Coordinates of C-alpha atoms in Angstrom, one line a residue:
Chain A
X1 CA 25.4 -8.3 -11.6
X2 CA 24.3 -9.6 -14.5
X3 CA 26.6 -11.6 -16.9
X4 CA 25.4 -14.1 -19.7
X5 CA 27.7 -16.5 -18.9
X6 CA 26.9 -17.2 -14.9
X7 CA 24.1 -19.8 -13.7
X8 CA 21.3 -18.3 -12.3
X9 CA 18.5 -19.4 -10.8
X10 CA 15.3 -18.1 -8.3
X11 CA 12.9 -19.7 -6.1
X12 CA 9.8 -17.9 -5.6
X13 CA 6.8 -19.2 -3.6
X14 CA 4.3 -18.4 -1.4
X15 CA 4.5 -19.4 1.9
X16 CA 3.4 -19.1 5.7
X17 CA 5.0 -17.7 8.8
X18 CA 3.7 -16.3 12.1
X19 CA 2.8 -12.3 12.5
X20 CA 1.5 -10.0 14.9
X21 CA 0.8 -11.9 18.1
X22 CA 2.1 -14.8 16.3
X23 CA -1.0 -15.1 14.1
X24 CA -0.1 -16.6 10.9
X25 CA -0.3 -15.3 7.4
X26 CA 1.1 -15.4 4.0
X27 CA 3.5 -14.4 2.5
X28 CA 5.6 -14.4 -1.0
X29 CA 9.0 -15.3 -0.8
X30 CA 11.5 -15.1 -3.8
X31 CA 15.4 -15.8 -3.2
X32 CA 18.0 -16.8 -5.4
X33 CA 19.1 -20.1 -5.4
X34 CA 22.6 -20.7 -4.1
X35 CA 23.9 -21.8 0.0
X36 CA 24.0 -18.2 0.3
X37 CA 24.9 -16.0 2.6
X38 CA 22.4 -13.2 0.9
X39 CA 21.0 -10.5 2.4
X40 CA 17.4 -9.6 2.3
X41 CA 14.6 -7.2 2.2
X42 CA 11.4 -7.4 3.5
X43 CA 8.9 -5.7 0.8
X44 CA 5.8 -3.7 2.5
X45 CA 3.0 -3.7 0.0
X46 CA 1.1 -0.4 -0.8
X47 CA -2.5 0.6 -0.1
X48 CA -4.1 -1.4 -3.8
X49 CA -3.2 -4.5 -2.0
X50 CA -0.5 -7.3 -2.3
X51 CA -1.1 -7.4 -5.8
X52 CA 1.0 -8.6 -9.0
X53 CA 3.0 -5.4 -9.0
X54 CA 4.1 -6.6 -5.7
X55 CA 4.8 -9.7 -6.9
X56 CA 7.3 -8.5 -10.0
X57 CA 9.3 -6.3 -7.4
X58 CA 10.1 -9.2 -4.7
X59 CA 11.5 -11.2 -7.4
X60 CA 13.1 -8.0 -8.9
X61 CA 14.8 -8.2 -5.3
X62 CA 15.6 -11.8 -5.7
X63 CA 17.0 -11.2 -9.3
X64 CA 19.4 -8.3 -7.5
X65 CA 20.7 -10.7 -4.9
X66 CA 18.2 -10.6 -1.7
X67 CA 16.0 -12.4 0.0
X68 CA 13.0 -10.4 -1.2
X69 CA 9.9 -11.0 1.1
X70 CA 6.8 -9.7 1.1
X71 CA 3.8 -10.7 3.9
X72 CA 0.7 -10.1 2.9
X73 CA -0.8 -7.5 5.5
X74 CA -4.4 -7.3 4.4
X75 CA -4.7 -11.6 5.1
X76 CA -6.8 -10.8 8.1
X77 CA -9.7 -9.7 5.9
X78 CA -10.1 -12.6 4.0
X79 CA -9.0 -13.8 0.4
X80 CA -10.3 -13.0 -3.1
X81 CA -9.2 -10.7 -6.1
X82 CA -6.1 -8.3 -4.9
X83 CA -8.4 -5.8 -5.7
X84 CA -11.7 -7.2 -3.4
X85 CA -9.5 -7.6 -0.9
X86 CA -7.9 -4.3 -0.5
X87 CA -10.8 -2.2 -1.1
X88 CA -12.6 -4.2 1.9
X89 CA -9.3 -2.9 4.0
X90 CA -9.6 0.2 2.7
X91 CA -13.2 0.7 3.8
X92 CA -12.2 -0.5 6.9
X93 CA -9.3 2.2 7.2
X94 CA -6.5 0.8 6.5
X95 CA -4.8 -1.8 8.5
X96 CA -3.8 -0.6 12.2
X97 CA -0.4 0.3 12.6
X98 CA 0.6 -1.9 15.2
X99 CA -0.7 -4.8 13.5
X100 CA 1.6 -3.9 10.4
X101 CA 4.5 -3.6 12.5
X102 CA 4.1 -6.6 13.9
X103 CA 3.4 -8.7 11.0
X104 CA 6.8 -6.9 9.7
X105 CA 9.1 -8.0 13.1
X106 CA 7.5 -11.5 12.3
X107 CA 9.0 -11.5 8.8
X108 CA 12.2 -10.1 10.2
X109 CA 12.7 -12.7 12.4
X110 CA 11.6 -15.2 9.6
X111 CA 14.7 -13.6 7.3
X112 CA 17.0 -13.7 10.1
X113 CA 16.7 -17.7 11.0
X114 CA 17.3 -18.8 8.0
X115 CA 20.5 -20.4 7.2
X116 CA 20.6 -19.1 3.7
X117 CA 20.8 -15.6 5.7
X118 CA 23.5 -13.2 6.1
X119 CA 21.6 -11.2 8.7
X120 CA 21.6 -8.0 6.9
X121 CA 18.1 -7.0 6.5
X122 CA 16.4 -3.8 4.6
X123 CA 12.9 -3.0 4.6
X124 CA 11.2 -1.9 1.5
X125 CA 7.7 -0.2 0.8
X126 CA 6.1 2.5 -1.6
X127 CA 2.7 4.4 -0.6
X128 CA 1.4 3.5 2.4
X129 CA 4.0 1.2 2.4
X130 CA 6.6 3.6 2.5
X131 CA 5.0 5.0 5.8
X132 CA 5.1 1.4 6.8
X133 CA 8.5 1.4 6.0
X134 CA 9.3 4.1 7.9
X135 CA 7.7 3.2 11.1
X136 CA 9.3 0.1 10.7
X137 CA 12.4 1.5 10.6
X138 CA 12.1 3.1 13.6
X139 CA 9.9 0.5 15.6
X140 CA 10.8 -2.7 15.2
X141 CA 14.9 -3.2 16.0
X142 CA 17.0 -5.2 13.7
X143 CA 17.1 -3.0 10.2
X144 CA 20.1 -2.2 8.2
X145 CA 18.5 -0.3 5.9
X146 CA 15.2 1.4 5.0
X147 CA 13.6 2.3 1.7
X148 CA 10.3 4.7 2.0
X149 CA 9.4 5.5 -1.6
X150 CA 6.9 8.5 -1.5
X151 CA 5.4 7.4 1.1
X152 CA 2.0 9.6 2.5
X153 CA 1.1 10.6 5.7
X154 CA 4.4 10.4 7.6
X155 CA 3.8 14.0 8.2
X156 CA 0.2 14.1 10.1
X157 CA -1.8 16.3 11.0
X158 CA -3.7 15.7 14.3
X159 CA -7.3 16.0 12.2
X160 CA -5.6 12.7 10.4
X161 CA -4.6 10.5 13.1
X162 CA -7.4 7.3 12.9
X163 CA -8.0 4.9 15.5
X164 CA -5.5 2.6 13.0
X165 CA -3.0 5.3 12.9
X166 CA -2.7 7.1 16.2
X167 CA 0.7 8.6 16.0
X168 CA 2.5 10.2 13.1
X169 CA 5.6 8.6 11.6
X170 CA 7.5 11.7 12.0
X171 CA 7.4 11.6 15.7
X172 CA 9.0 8.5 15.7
X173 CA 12.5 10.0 14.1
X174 CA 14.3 9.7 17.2
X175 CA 14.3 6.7 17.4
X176 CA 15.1 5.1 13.4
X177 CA 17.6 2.6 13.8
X178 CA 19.3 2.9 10.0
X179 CA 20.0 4.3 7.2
X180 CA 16.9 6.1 4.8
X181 CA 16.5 6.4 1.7
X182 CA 13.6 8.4 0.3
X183 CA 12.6 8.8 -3.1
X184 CA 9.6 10.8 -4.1
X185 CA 8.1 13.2 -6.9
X186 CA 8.1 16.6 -7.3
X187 CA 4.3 16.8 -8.4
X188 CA 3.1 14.4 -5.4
X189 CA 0.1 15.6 -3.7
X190 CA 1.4 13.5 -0.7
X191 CA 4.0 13.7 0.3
X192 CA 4.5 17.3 -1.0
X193 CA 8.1 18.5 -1.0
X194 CA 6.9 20.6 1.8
X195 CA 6.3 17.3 3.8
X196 CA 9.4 16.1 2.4
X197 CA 11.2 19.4 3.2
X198 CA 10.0 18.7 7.0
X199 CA 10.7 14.8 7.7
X200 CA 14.4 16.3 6.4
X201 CA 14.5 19.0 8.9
X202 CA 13.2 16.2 11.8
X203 CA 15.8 13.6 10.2
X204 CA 18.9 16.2 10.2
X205 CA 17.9 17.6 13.7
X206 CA 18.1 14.1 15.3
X207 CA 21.9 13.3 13.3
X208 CA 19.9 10.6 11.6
X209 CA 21.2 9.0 8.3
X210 CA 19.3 9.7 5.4
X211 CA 19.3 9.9 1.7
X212 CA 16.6 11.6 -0.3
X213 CA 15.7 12.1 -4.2
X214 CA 13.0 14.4 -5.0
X215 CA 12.5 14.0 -8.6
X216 CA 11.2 16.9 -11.2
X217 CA 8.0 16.4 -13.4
X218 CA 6.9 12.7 -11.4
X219 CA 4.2 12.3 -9.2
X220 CA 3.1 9.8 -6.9
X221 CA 4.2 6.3 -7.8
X222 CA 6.1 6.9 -10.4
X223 CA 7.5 3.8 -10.6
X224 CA 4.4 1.7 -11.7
X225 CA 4.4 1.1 -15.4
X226 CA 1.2 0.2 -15.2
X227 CA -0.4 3.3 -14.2
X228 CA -0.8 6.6 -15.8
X229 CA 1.9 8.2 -13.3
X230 CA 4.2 6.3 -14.9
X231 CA 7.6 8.2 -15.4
X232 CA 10.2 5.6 -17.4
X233 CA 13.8 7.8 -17.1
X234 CA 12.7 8.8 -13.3
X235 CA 11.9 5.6 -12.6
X236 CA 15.1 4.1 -13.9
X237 CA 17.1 6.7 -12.2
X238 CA 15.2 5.7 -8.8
X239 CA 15.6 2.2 -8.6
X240 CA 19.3 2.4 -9.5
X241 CA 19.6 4.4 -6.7
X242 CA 18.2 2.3 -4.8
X243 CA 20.2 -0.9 -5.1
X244 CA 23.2 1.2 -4.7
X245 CA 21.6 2.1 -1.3
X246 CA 21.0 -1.6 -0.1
X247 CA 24.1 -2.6 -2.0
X248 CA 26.3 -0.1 0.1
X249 CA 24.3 -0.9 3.8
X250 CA 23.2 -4.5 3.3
X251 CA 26.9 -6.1 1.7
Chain B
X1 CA -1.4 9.4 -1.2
X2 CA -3.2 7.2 0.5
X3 CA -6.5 9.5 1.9
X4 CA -8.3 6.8 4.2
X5 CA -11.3 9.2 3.4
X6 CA -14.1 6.4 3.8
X7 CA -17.7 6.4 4.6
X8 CA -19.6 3.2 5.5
X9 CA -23.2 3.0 5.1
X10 CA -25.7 0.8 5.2
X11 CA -27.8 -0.1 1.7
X12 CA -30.6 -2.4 0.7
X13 CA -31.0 -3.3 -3.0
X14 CA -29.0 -6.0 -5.0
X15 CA -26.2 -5.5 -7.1
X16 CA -25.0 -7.6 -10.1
X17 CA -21.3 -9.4 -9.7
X18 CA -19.3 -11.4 -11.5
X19 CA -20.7 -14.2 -9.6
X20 CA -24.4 -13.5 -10.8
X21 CA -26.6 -11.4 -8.4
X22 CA -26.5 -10.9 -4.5
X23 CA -28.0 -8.8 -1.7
X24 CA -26.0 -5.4 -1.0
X25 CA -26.1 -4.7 2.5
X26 CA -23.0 -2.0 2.3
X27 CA -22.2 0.9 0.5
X28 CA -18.1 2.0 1.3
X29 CA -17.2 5.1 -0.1
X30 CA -14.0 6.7 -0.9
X31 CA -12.2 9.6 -2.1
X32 CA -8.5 7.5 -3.0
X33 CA -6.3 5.4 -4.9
X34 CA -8.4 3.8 -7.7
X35 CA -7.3 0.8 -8.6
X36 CA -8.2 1.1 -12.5
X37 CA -9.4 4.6 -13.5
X38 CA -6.5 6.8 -14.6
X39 CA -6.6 9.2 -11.7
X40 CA -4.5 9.3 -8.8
X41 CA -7.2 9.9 -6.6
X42 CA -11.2 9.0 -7.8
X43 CA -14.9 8.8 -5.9
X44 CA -14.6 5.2 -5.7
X45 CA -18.2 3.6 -4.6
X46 CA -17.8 -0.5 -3.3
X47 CA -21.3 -2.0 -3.2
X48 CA -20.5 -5.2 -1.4
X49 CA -22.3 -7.9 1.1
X50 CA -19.4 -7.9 3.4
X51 CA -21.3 -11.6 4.8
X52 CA -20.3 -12.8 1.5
X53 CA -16.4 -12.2 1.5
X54 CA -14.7 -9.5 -0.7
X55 CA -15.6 -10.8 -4.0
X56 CA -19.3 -10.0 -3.3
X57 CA -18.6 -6.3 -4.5
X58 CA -19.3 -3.9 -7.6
X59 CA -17.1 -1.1 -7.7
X60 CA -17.3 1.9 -9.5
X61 CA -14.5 4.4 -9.7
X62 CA -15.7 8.0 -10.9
X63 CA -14.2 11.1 -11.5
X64 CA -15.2 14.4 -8.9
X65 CA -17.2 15.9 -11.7
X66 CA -19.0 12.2 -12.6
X67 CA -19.2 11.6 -8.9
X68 CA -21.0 14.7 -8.2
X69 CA -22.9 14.5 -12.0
X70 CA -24.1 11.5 -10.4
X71 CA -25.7 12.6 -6.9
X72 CA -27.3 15.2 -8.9
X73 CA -28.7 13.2 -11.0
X74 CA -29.9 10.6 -8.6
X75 CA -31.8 13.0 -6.2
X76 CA -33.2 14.6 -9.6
X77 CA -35.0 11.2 -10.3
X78 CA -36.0 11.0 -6.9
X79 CA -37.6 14.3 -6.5
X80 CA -39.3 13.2 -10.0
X81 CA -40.6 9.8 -8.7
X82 CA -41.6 11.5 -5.6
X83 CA -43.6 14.0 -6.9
X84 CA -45.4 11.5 -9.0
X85 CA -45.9 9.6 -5.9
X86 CA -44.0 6.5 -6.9
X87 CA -41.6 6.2 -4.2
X88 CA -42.6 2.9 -2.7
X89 CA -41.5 1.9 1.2
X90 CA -39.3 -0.3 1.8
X91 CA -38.1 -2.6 4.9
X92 CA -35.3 -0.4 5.8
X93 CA -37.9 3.0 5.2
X94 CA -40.7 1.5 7.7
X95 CA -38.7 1.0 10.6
X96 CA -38.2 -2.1 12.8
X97 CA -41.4 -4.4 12.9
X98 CA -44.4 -4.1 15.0
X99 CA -43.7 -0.2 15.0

């Protein structure tokens, strides 16, 4: 897509729209400018917070095209550093399931109303993200697409199920609504390709969609230059793949 | 992954942020993501005033071994101050008031 000679341009903002129980949050919006149509992705930030990695991938989204959103789930629990404000979450938890999912169907119908939409809409996420996209995937109607990048704790144990998580992910497979695409590392503690190897089994038995990448010598998020799990040609490799994906169920 | 192994308790002492000095009421600690130290998973201690808002928080992010260095050698000064009878009550040690 890109090509020196072509205008481009990108918008990206912080703004407000109404979440679970129509509560209002924020949320950073990047699109390309243009009437559009475009089609866009919803961007489910990881357990460290809504921090500036989080930032760089929505308008990595916007650069490839979409309307790259990203709500900020931990706004309940009050504002500071990325950092302050995710560890008070995690002390608390982690943020209740339902509360994610509905913050997500909030910026879904955001997306959706917009006139600069097409309507197609994927939904992106990495860590506990990628559980969120997951879930999202297959509770909250409306997907075209679904991204979980080695997300954790789809596969549950009962000893693991919280008050904030009640169910497993996995029992949810029935009912996904879209296309998957996971990517994960080889070396991940979790998910371990033995929990990869079972969401599979559950994906296949229910004639679901899916495509996954299980990549050799990465861990878990190996896409974050900024961390020692760091893996540059995997990483590469993985987000080509994944705007193919979108590309191919969000045109 | 993301553990969600957390424990909550309740502290009294102060703690020095980037702010200056404040009251610590909570200690949260986890085994998970740090955010800093290059481990995928650390011993992660938050002391925080929760009244205060998250930016009334020192965090320390250890390694098992440092983590478990450090409870060792906590309780080792303890026992020392104790036997030395140095260990001084406080508010939280001599129960609600009037008992």
């Amino acid at each position: 897509m890109d090509d020196t000679g072509r205008y481009e341009g990108m918008l990206a903002e912080t703004i407000v729209l109404p979440g679970h129980r129509g509560e209002l949050i924020n949320a950073y919006f990047a699109r390309p400018l243009g009437p559009g149509p475009f089609p866009a992705v919803i961007l489910i930030h990881h357990m460290p917070g809504w921090d500036a990695w989080y930032r760089e991938a929505t308008r990595k989204f916007a650069h490839h095209g979409y309307l790259a959103l990203s709500p900020n789930l931990y706004f309940r629990a009050g504002h500071g550093s990325p950092e302050d404000v995710a560890a008070k979450v995690r002390a608390a938890g982690g943020v209740p399931d339902d509360q994610v999912l509905g913050d997500v169907a909030g910026a879904l119908s955001y997306l959706k109303a917009l006139p600069l939409s097409s309507g197609k809409v994927g939904v992106f996420g990495t860590c506990s993200g990628g559980r969120h996209a997951f879930l999202a995937a297959c509770r909250v109607p409306g997907f075209a697409a679904a991204v979980d990048c080695w997300g954790g704790r789809v596969v549950m144990t009962p000893a693991e199920l919280t008050p904030n998580q009640p169910v497993a992910p996995i029992d949810y497979t029935a009912d996904l609504s879209c296309p998957l695409l996971g990517i994960f590392g080889a070396e991940d503690q979790n998910p371990t390709p033995a929990h990869v190897a079972r969401l599979e089994e559950e994906l296949k038995r229910h004639g679901k969609r899916y495509e996954f990448h299980m990549y050799p010598d990465a861990g878990h998020g190996f896409f974050y230059y900024d961390r020692p799990n760091y893996r540059q040609a995997q990483a590469v490799d993985g987000w080509k793949k994944l705007f193919a994906f979108l590309a191919a169920h969000l045109a | 992954m993301c553990t969600m192994i957390v424990t909550r308790v309740g502290i009294e002492g102060t703690g020095k942020g980037p702010q200056g000095w404040f009251t610590l009421r909570e200690a949260n600690v986890s085994y998970d993501h740090p955010f800093e130290a290059p481990f995928e998973h650390a011993l992660n201690i938050d002391f925080v005033n929760e009244s205060l808002g998250p930016g009334a928080r020192v965090a320390v992010e250890l390694s098992v071994e440092a983590a478990r260095t450090l409870v060792e050698a906590i309780n080792a000064v303890l026992a020392r101050a104790e036997a030395g009878g140095y260990l001084e009550p406080t508010a939280s040690s001599q129960g609600p008031a009037g008992a």
